[in-house]
Every structure is written in C-alpha cells, then in structure tokens.
C-alpha cells in the first residue's frame, strides 16, 4: 500500500479543524496551524504547529481554510508565512472563498514549483464534521486526481470544474444563491409568524416543493442560522463572499447581478439576531 502524503491545514477554525480531523481519521499524517494557541485545540493540540513556516517545511500539501484575501496574504507572505522560509509546499490548495481574480494574483506571487489548486467548499460546520462537504475544484487534472482521496475524506460531492480559477468562479456564483436564499428564508419566516402560520410546517412543505432551499431544508442543523449581521460571524462571511462576486463581475457592469448583489448585501446587514 502506498504511503499517504503528509497534509497541513492552515486555518483550523469551525471548518478547518473538522476537515483536518477527517483527514487524520482517513489515515493521513496531518498537521495544523492557526493563530490561536495550541492549547485551544484539545485532543488535536499535538498536531498543531507554532507557525506557518514550520507547517510549510513539514507538509508537502497544504490546505488553506482562512477567512479571506487579507488572511491568505498574511498566511503566505507574512511573518513566518508559508512562503517565507527555505521550504515551501509542493501543492497549495485554497479552500477559502476568494474572488477568482485573487486566485490568479496569488498564482503570480507563488514559487513556480508550487502547484496552486482552488478548492472552495460549501456546507455548514455540520457538513465539515460529517465529512459531507461539497468541493468545487479548479486546476491541473493530474494533481487533482492525486488529491482526490483527501477530498473524499472531507466531502461527499467533489466537482472538478476545469482549469485554475473555475472552482472559485463556481463558488462565488453559488454563494450568491446561498446569500439570497438566507435573506429570503429569514424574511419569509417572519411573514409566516405575522400570519400565525407554523414555521416548521411551512419548511416541511417547502422542502418537497418549489420553495426548497439548502438553508431552509437544513435550518435546524445550521449553527449560524439565527445569527444577526456582524463582520466577524458567518453572516459577515456571506457578505464577504457576495463582495467577491461583485469583484468578479467588475468587467460586466451592465449586468443586473451587480445591483442585485449590492441589495443582498444591504439585506444581510439588516438581519437581526433571532
């Protein structure tokens, strides 16, 4: 049996940590890095390294699950970053949601010897824990074939969509659908309350009808379903993802999706905590 490669996960938060744990359960030698101290990771603390540079020297394959473009740049090129030392990963997989334009900017900044794969994932923390994430992949098909067992350890739907950037293009379009459905479901449920119509009954019927949405269908399992808007929570991340779509569509100002995206951001900012 071939020896499985060592994999690093940078950004061991509510998504990255269960991803790392599922890789470990599948037999991979896994190390993590996060800005939080090792003591914050309980039974996984022995797998956590002190800085990104050490992670790069230890792991030929690294998945990045940090929040945004700013954190991606810091992870890669900041103090003791992944690409600041003598050793750096052979394969760098970006599973954060970024504008596709940032993926190509990142490619220009990385060593030529490092293969970049964009692999944003979809699914709430419960999907990361269950290993049922959906991945949207862009990049070299041979490298992705090599990584496929690792993706299958973390997800149940693995979609190779084409060359570098195609996975991220799909993700920002997908997350626009997700963000708009979050707003729609939250507001429809308020309307149901006003009409004294049971929320649970509405969602039950909608799940097998034309009103079905991922958010509505999984409302009770989504840990952030009742969050109000904040820059630092998941609703704020949805705003960031819709902003990434606006950046992606900058060359097409005539399309109404731009106006619609800005209106969705405004509605996300108006969501109160329930």
mmCIF file with all atom_site columns, C-alpha atoms in Angstrom, residues 47-209:
data_model
loop_
_atom_site.group_PDB
_atom_site.id
_atom_site.type_symbol
_atom_site.label_atom_id
_atom_site.label_alt_id
_atom_site.label_comp_id
_atom_site.label_asym_id
_atom_site.label_entity_id
_atom_site.label_seq_id
_atom_site.pdbx_PDB_ins_code
_atom_site.Cartn_x
_atom_site.Cartn_y
_atom_site.Cartn_z
_atom_site.occupancy
_atom_site.B_iso_or_equiv
_atom_site.pdbx_formal_charge
_atom_site.auth_seq_id
_atom_site.auth_comp_id
_atom_site.auth_asym_id
_atom_site.auth_atom_id
_atom_site.pdbx_PDB_model_num
ATOM 1   C CA . UNK A 1 47  ? -0.953  18.052 15.695  1.00 0.00 ? 47  UNK A CA 1
ATOM 2   C CA . UNK A 1 48  ? -0.772  21.854 15.814  1.00 0.00 ? 48  UNK A CA 1
ATOM 3   C CA . UNK A 1 49  ? 2.430   23.647 14.794  1.00 0.00 ? 49  UNK A CA 1
ATOM 4   C CA . UNK A 1 50  ? 3.594   27.023 16.045  1.00 0.00 ? 50  UNK A CA 1
ATOM 5   C CA . UNK A 1 51  ? 3.836   28.919 12.748  1.00 0.00 ? 51  UNK A CA 1
ATOM 6   C CA . UNK A 1 52  ? 3.019   28.652 9.054   1.00 0.00 ? 52  UNK A CA 1
ATOM 7   C CA . UNK A 1 53  ? 6.674   28.415 8.027   1.00 0.00 ? 53  UNK A CA 1
ATOM 8   C CA . UNK A 1 54  ? 7.078   25.242 10.082  1.00 0.00 ? 54  UNK A CA 1
ATOM 9   C CA . UNK A 1 55  ? 3.895   23.868 8.537   1.00 0.00 ? 55  UNK A CA 1
ATOM 10  C CA . UNK A 1 56  ? 5.366   24.517 5.073   1.00 0.00 ? 56  UNK A CA 1
ATOM 11  C CA . UNK A 1 57  ? 8.591   22.716 5.975   1.00 0.00 ? 57  UNK A CA 1
ATOM 12  C CA . UNK A 1 58  ? 6.641   19.754 7.343   1.00 0.00 ? 58  UNK A CA 1
ATOM 13  C CA . UNK A 1 59  ? 3.850   19.247 4.811   1.00 0.00 ? 59  UNK A CA 1
ATOM 14  C CA . UNK A 1 60  ? 4.204   18.893 1.027   1.00 0.00 ? 60  UNK A CA 1
ATOM 15  C CA . UNK A 1 61  ? 0.458   19.510 0.648   1.00 0.00 ? 61  UNK A CA 1
ATOM 16  C CA . UNK A 1 62  ? -1.291  22.362 2.460   1.00 0.00 ? 62  UNK A CA 1
ATOM 17  C CA . UNK A 1 63  ? -4.979  23.287 2.516   1.00 0.00 ? 63  UNK A CA 1
ATOM 18  C CA . UNK A 1 64  ? -5.741  26.909 3.358   1.00 0.00 ? 64  UNK A CA 1
ATOM 19  C CA . UNK A 1 65  ? -9.039  27.466 5.162   1.00 0.00 ? 65  UNK A CA 1
ATOM 20  C CA . UNK A 1 66  ? -8.520  31.042 6.356   1.00 0.00 ? 66  UNK A CA 1
ATOM 21  C CA . UNK A 1 67  ? -11.250 33.658 6.151   1.00 0.00 ? 67  UNK A CA 1
ATOM 22  C CA . UNK A 1 68  ? -10.426 35.979 3.264   1.00 0.00 ? 68  UNK A CA 1
ATOM 23  C CA . UNK A 1 69  ? -7.834  37.519 0.939   1.00 0.00 ? 69  UNK A CA 1
ATOM 24  C CA . UNK A 1 70  ? -6.179  39.556 3.711   1.00 0.00 ? 70  UNK A CA 1
ATOM 25  C CA . UNK A 1 71  ? -5.667  36.453 5.844   1.00 0.00 ? 71  UNK A CA 1
ATOM 26  C CA . UNK A 1 72  ? -4.497  34.496 2.782   1.00 0.00 ? 72  UNK A CA 1
ATOM 27  C CA . UNK A 1 73  ? -1.773  37.047 2.070   1.00 0.00 ? 73  UNK A CA 1
ATOM 28  C CA . UNK A 1 74  ? -0.702  37.037 5.728   1.00 0.00 ? 74  UNK A CA 1
ATOM 29  C CA . UNK A 1 75  ? -0.631  33.244 5.808   1.00 0.00 ? 75  UNK A CA 1
ATOM 30  C CA . UNK A 1 76  ? 1.505   33.047 2.691   1.00 0.00 ? 76  UNK A CA 1
ATOM 31  C CA . UNK A 1 77  ? 3.815   36.045 2.943   1.00 0.00 ? 77  UNK A CA 1
ATOM 32  C CA . UNK A 1 78  ? 3.523   37.461 6.458   1.00 0.00 ? 78  UNK A CA 1
ATOM 33  C CA . UNK A 1 79  ? 5.843   36.878 9.392   1.00 0.00 ? 79  UNK A CA 1
ATOM 34  C CA . UNK A 1 80  ? 6.936   33.203 9.268   1.00 0.00 ? 80  UNK A CA 1
ATOM 35  C CA . UNK A 1 81  ? 4.498   32.652 6.407   1.00 0.00 ? 81  UNK A CA 1
ATOM 36  C CA . UNK A 1 82  ? 4.192   29.568 4.245   1.00 0.00 ? 82  UNK A CA 1
ATOM 37  C CA . UNK A 1 83  ? 6.397   31.011 1.516   1.00 0.00 ? 83  UNK A CA 1
ATOM 38  C CA . UNK A 1 84  ? 8.919   32.983 3.552   1.00 0.00 ? 84  UNK A CA 1
ATOM 39  C CA . UNK A 1 85  ? 11.272  30.151 4.526   1.00 0.00 ? 85  UNK A CA 1
ATOM 40  C CA . UNK A 1 86  ? 13.648  27.878 2.672   1.00 0.00 ? 86  UNK A CA 1
ATOM 41  C CA . UNK A 1 87  ? 10.997  25.157 2.285   1.00 0.00 ? 87  UNK A CA 1
ATOM 42  C CA . UNK A 1 88  ? 7.510   25.566 0.881   1.00 0.00 ? 88  UNK A CA 1
ATOM 43  C CA . UNK A 1 89  ? 4.703   23.191 -0.097  1.00 0.00 ? 89  UNK A CA 1
ATOM 44  C CA . UNK A 1 90  ? 4.638   21.288 -3.356  1.00 0.00 ? 90  UNK A CA 1
ATOM 45  C CA . UNK A 1 91  ? 0.858   21.745 -3.598  1.00 0.00 ? 91  UNK A CA 1
ATOM 46  C CA . UNK A 1 92  ? -1.102  24.647 -2.132  1.00 0.00 ? 92  UNK A CA 1
ATOM 47  C CA . UNK A 1 93  ? -4.890  24.222 -2.027  1.00 0.00 ? 93  UNK A CA 1
ATOM 48  C CA . UNK A 1 94  ? -7.021  27.299 -1.389  1.00 0.00 ? 94  UNK A CA 1
ATOM 49  C CA . UNK A 1 95  ? -10.314 26.280 0.201   1.00 0.00 ? 95  UNK A CA 1
ATOM 50  C CA . UNK A 1 96  ? -11.230 29.787 1.306   1.00 0.00 ? 96  UNK A CA 1
ATOM 51  C CA . UNK A 1 97  ? -13.777 31.686 -0.784  1.00 0.00 ? 97  UNK A CA 1
ATOM 52  C CA . UNK A 1 98  ? -11.980 34.457 -2.691  1.00 0.00 ? 98  UNK A CA 1
ATOM 53  C CA . UNK A 1 99  ? -12.590 36.420 -5.837  1.00 0.00 ? 99  UNK A CA 1
ATOM 54  C CA . UNK A 1 100 ? -11.208 34.374 -8.765  1.00 0.00 ? 100 UNK A CA 1
ATOM 55  C CA . UNK A 1 101 ? -9.101  37.434 -9.591  1.00 0.00 ? 101 UNK A CA 1
ATOM 56  C CA . UNK A 1 102 ? -7.291  36.935 -6.285  1.00 0.00 ? 102 UNK A CA 1
ATOM 57  C CA . UNK A 1 103 ? -6.544  33.325 -7.224  1.00 0.00 ? 103 UNK A CA 1
ATOM 58  C CA . UNK A 1 104 ? -4.679  34.482 -10.317 1.00 0.00 ? 104 UNK A CA 1
ATOM 59  C CA . UNK A 1 105 ? -2.922  37.214 -8.344  1.00 0.00 ? 105 UNK A CA 1
ATOM 60  C CA . UNK A 1 106 ? -1.819  34.597 -5.843  1.00 0.00 ? 106 UNK A CA 1
ATOM 61  C CA . UNK A 1 107 ? -0.551  32.335 -8.624  1.00 0.00 ? 107 UNK A CA 1
ATOM 62  C CA . UNK A 1 108 ? 1.775   35.113 -9.827  1.00 0.00 ? 108 UNK A CA 1
ATOM 63  C CA . UNK A 1 109 ? 3.199   35.528 -6.319  1.00 0.00 ? 109 UNK A CA 1
ATOM 64  C CA . UNK A 1 110 ? 3.889   31.862 -5.541  1.00 0.00 ? 110 UNK A CA 1
ATOM 65  C CA . UNK A 1 111 ? 7.045   29.933 -6.442  1.00 0.00 ? 111 UNK A CA 1
ATOM 66  C CA . UNK A 1 112 ? 6.705   28.301 -9.846  1.00 0.00 ? 112 UNK A CA 1
ATOM 67  C CA . UNK A 1 113 ? 7.499   24.939 -8.238  1.00 0.00 ? 113 UNK A CA 1
ATOM 68  C CA . UNK A 1 114 ? 4.309   25.111 -6.157  1.00 0.00 ? 114 UNK A CA 1
ATOM 69  C CA . UNK A 1 115 ? 1.101   23.915 -7.830  1.00 0.00 ? 115 UNK A CA 1
ATOM 70  C CA . UNK A 1 116 ? -1.915  26.030 -6.892  1.00 0.00 ? 116 UNK A CA 1
ATOM 71  C CA . UNK A 1 117 ? -5.364  24.437 -6.739  1.00 0.00 ? 117 UNK A CA 1
ATOM 72  C CA . UNK A 1 118 ? -8.529  26.379 -5.975  1.00 0.00 ? 118 UNK A CA 1
ATOM 73  C CA . UNK A 1 119 ? -10.897 24.174 -3.988  1.00 0.00 ? 119 UNK A CA 1
ATOM 74  C CA . UNK A 1 120 ? -13.527 26.215 -2.159  1.00 0.00 ? 120 UNK A CA 1
ATOM 75  C CA . UNK A 1 121 ? -16.033 24.123 -0.245  1.00 0.00 ? 121 UNK A CA 1
ATOM 76  C CA . UNK A 1 122 ? -19.701 24.519 0.553   1.00 0.00 ? 122 UNK A CA 1
ATOM 77  C CA . UNK A 1 123 ? -21.551 23.317 3.622   1.00 0.00 ? 123 UNK A CA 1
ATOM 78  C CA . UNK A 1 124 ? -22.097 24.401 7.200   1.00 0.00 ? 124 UNK A CA 1
ATOM 79  C CA . UNK A 1 125 ? -19.924 23.220 10.105  1.00 0.00 ? 125 UNK A CA 1
ATOM 80  C CA . UNK A 1 126 ? -22.099 20.113 10.443  1.00 0.00 ? 126 UNK A CA 1
ATOM 81  C CA . UNK A 1 127 ? -21.060 19.127 6.900   1.00 0.00 ? 127 UNK A CA 1
ATOM 82  C CA . UNK A 1 128 ? -17.397 19.610 7.767   1.00 0.00 ? 128 UNK A CA 1
ATOM 83  C CA . UNK A 1 129 ? -17.831 17.422 10.854  1.00 0.00 ? 129 UNK A CA 1
ATOM 84  C CA . UNK A 1 130 ? -19.731 14.728 8.932   1.00 0.00 ? 130 UNK A CA 1
ATOM 85  C CA . UNK A 1 131 ? -17.273 14.763 6.030   1.00 0.00 ? 131 UNK A CA 1
ATOM 86  C CA . UNK A 1 132 ? -20.044 15.698 3.585   1.00 0.00 ? 132 UNK A CA 1
ATOM 87  C CA . UNK A 1 133 ? -18.730 18.993 2.196   1.00 0.00 ? 133 UNK A CA 1
ATOM 88  C CA . UNK A 1 134 ? -19.149 19.895 -1.462  1.00 0.00 ? 134 UNK A CA 1
ATOM 89  C CA . UNK A 1 135 ? -15.877 20.875 -3.158  1.00 0.00 ? 135 UNK A CA 1
ATOM 90  C CA . UNK A 1 136 ? -15.552 22.954 -6.323  1.00 0.00 ? 136 UNK A CA 1
ATOM 91  C CA . UNK A 1 137 ? -12.138 22.388 -7.889  1.00 0.00 ? 137 UNK A CA 1
ATOM 92  C CA . UNK A 1 138 ? -10.036 24.241 -10.416 1.00 0.00 ? 138 UNK A CA 1
ATOM 93  C CA . UNK A 1 139 ? -6.555  23.291 -11.530 1.00 0.00 ? 139 UNK A CA 1
ATOM 94  C CA . UNK A 1 140 ? -4.311  20.639 -13.024 1.00 0.00 ? 140 UNK A CA 1
ATOM 95  C CA . UNK A 1 141 ? -6.268  17.414 -13.503 1.00 0.00 ? 141 UNK A CA 1
ATOM 96  C CA . UNK A 1 142 ? -3.349  15.132 -12.625 1.00 0.00 ? 142 UNK A CA 1
ATOM 97  C CA . UNK A 1 143 ? -2.694  16.951 -9.353  1.00 0.00 ? 143 UNK A CA 1
ATOM 98  C CA . UNK A 1 144 ? -6.403  16.892 -8.507  1.00 0.00 ? 144 UNK A CA 1
ATOM 99  C CA . UNK A 1 145 ? -6.509  13.149 -9.238  1.00 0.00 ? 145 UNK A CA 1
ATOM 100 C CA . UNK A 1 146 ? -3.661  12.729 -6.754  1.00 0.00 ? 146 UNK A CA 1
ATOM 101 C CA . UNK A 1 147 ? -5.596  14.744 -4.158  1.00 0.00 ? 147 UNK A CA 1
ATOM 102 C CA . UNK A 1 148 ? -8.946  13.057 -4.756  1.00 0.00 ? 148 UNK A CA 1
ATOM 103 C CA . UNK A 1 149 ? -8.687  10.592 -1.806  1.00 0.00 ? 149 UNK A CA 1
ATOM 104 C CA . UNK A 1 150 ? -8.079  13.547 0.509   1.00 0.00 ? 150 UNK A CA 1
ATOM 105 C CA . UNK A 1 151 ? -11.073 15.437 -0.877  1.00 0.00 ? 151 UNK A CA 1
ATOM 106 C CA . UNK A 1 152 ? -13.210 12.314 -0.431  1.00 0.00 ? 152 UNK A CA 1
ATOM 107 C CA . UNK A 1 153 ? -12.104 12.120 3.201   1.00 0.00 ? 153 UNK A CA 1
ATOM 108 C CA . UNK A 1 154 ? -13.644 15.551 3.736   1.00 0.00 ? 154 UNK A CA 1
ATOM 109 C CA . UNK A 1 155 ? -16.510 15.730 1.263   1.00 0.00 ? 155 UNK A CA 1
ATOM 110 C CA . UNK A 1 156 ? -19.243 13.751 -0.457  1.00 0.00 ? 156 UNK A CA 1
ATOM 111 C CA . UNK A 1 157 ? -19.570 15.843 -3.631  1.00 0.00 ? 157 UNK A CA 1
ATOM 112 C CA . UNK A 1 158 ? -16.298 16.555 -5.430  1.00 0.00 ? 158 UNK A CA 1
ATOM 113 C CA . UNK A 1 159 ? -16.595 18.625 -8.624  1.00 0.00 ? 159 UNK A CA 1
ATOM 114 C CA . UNK A 1 160 ? -13.576 19.253 -10.879 1.00 0.00 ? 160 UNK A CA 1
ATOM 115 C CA . UNK A 1 161 ? -14.782 22.183 -12.960 1.00 0.00 ? 161 UNK A CA 1
ATOM 116 C CA . UNK A 1 162 ? -11.762 22.949 -15.122 1.00 0.00 ? 162 UNK A CA 1
ATOM 117 C CA . UNK A 1 163 ? -8.570  24.942 -15.022 1.00 0.00 ? 163 UNK A CA 1
ATOM 118 C CA . UNK A 1 164 ? -7.318  27.189 -12.233 1.00 0.00 ? 164 UNK A CA 1
ATOM 119 C CA . UNK A 1 165 ? -9.988  29.658 -11.129 1.00 0.00 ? 165 UNK A CA 1
ATOM 120 C CA . UNK A 1 166 ? -13.010 27.684 -12.324 1.00 0.00 ? 166 UNK A CA 1
ATOM 121 C CA . UNK A 1 167 ? -13.733 26.278 -8.882  1.00 0.00 ? 167 UNK A CA 1
ATOM 122 C CA . UNK A 1 168 ? -13.702 29.749 -7.348  1.00 0.00 ? 168 UNK A CA 1
ATOM 123 C CA . UNK A 1 169 ? -15.914 31.138 -10.113 1.00 0.00 ? 169 UNK A CA 1
ATOM 124 C CA . UNK A 1 170 ? -18.475 28.459 -9.345  1.00 0.00 ? 170 UNK A CA 1
ATOM 125 C CA . UNK A 1 171 ? -18.213 29.137 -5.606  1.00 0.00 ? 171 UNK A CA 1
ATOM 126 C CA . UNK A 1 172 ? -18.862 32.879 -5.749  1.00 0.00 ? 172 UNK A CA 1
ATOM 127 C CA . UNK A 1 173 ? -21.868 32.278 -8.021  1.00 0.00 ? 173 UNK A CA 1
ATOM 128 C CA . UNK A 1 174 ? -23.099 29.531 -5.694  1.00 0.00 ? 174 UNK A CA 1
ATOM 129 C CA . UNK A 1 175 ? -22.688 31.720 -2.626  1.00 0.00 ? 175 UNK A CA 1
ATOM 130 C CA . UNK A 1 176 ? -24.707 34.492 -4.217  1.00 0.00 ? 176 UNK A CA 1
ATOM 131 C CA . UNK A 1 177 ? -27.536 31.964 -4.468  1.00 0.00 ? 177 UNK A CA 1
ATOM 132 C CA . UNK A 1 178 ? -26.892 30.944 -0.868  1.00 0.00 ? 178 UNK A CA 1
ATOM 133 C CA . UNK A 1 179 ? -26.833 34.503 0.477   1.00 0.00 ? 179 UNK A CA 1
ATOM 134 C CA . UNK A 1 180 ? -30.024 35.488 -1.311  1.00 0.00 ? 180 UNK A CA 1
ATOM 135 C CA . UNK A 1 181 ? -31.781 32.364 -0.011  1.00 0.00 ? 181 UNK A CA 1
ATOM 136 C CA . UNK A 1 182 ? -30.660 33.117 3.557   1.00 0.00 ? 182 UNK A CA 1
ATOM 137 C CA . UNK A 1 183 ? -32.287 36.539 3.324   1.00 0.00 ? 183 UNK A CA 1
ATOM 138 C CA . UNK A 1 184 ? -35.402 35.131 1.647   1.00 0.00 ? 184 UNK A CA 1
ATOM 139 C CA . UNK A 1 185 ? -35.917 32.314 4.161   1.00 0.00 ? 185 UNK A CA 1
ATOM 140 C CA . UNK A 1 186 ? -35.355 34.551 7.170   1.00 0.00 ? 186 UNK A CA 1
ATOM 141 C CA . UNK A 1 187 ? -37.854 37.141 5.891   1.00 0.00 ? 187 UNK A CA 1
ATOM 142 C CA . UNK A 1 188 ? -40.420 34.551 4.804   1.00 0.00 ? 188 UNK A CA 1
ATOM 143 C CA . UNK A 1 189 ? -40.336 33.003 8.269   1.00 0.00 ? 189 UNK A CA 1
ATOM 144 C CA . UNK A 1 190 ? -41.089 36.411 9.768   1.00 0.00 ? 190 UNK A CA 1
ATOM 145 C CA . UNK A 1 191 ? -44.006 36.703 7.373   1.00 0.00 ? 191 UNK A CA 1
ATOM 146 C CA . UNK A 1 192 ? -45.241 33.268 8.480   1.00 0.00 ? 192 UNK A CA 1
ATOM 147 C CA . UNK A 1 193 ? -45.057 34.408 12.118  1.00 0.00 ? 193 UNK A CA 1
ATOM 148 C CA . UNK A 1 194 ? -47.101 37.506 11.303  1.00 0.00 ? 194 UNK A CA 1
ATOM 149 C CA . UNK A 1 195 ? -49.719 35.321 9.629   1.00 0.00 ? 195 UNK A CA 1
ATOM 150 C CA . UNK A 1 196 ? -49.674 32.877 12.533  1.00 0.00 ? 196 UNK A CA 1
ATOM 151 C CA . UNK A 1 197 ? -48.660 30.071 10.170  1.00 0.00 ? 197 UNK A CA 1
ATOM 152 C CA . UNK A 1 198 ? -46.339 27.440 11.743  1.00 0.00 ? 198 UNK A CA 1
ATOM 153 C CA . UNK A 1 199 ? -42.723 27.832 10.645  1.00 0.00 ? 199 UNK A CA 1
ATOM 154 C CA . UNK A 1 200 ? -41.992 24.127 10.859  1.00 0.00 ? 200 UNK A CA 1
ATOM 155 C CA . UNK A 1 201 ? -44.980 23.223 8.724   1.00 0.00 ? 201 UNK A CA 1
ATOM 156 C CA . UNK A 1 202 ? -44.008 25.778 6.076   1.00 0.00 ? 202 UNK A CA 1
ATOM 157 C CA . UNK A 1 203 ? -40.434 24.474 5.897   1.00 0.00 ? 203 UNK A CA 1
ATOM 158 C CA . UNK A 1 204 ? -41.658 20.872 5.787   1.00 0.00 ? 204 UNK A CA 1
ATOM 159 C CA . UNK A 1 205 ? -43.908 21.558 2.799   1.00 0.00 ? 205 UNK A CA 1
ATOM 160 C CA . UNK A 1 206 ? -41.326 23.776 1.081   1.00 0.00 ? 206 UNK A CA 1
ATOM 161 C CA . UNK A 1 207 ? -38.670 21.051 1.317   1.00 0.00 ? 207 UNK A CA 1
ATOM 162 C CA . UNK A 1 208 ? -40.608 18.946 -1.207  1.00 0.00 ? 208 UNK A CA 1
ATOM 163 C CA . UNK A 1 209 ? -41.989 21.870 -3.154  1.00 0.00 ? 209 UNK A CA 1
#
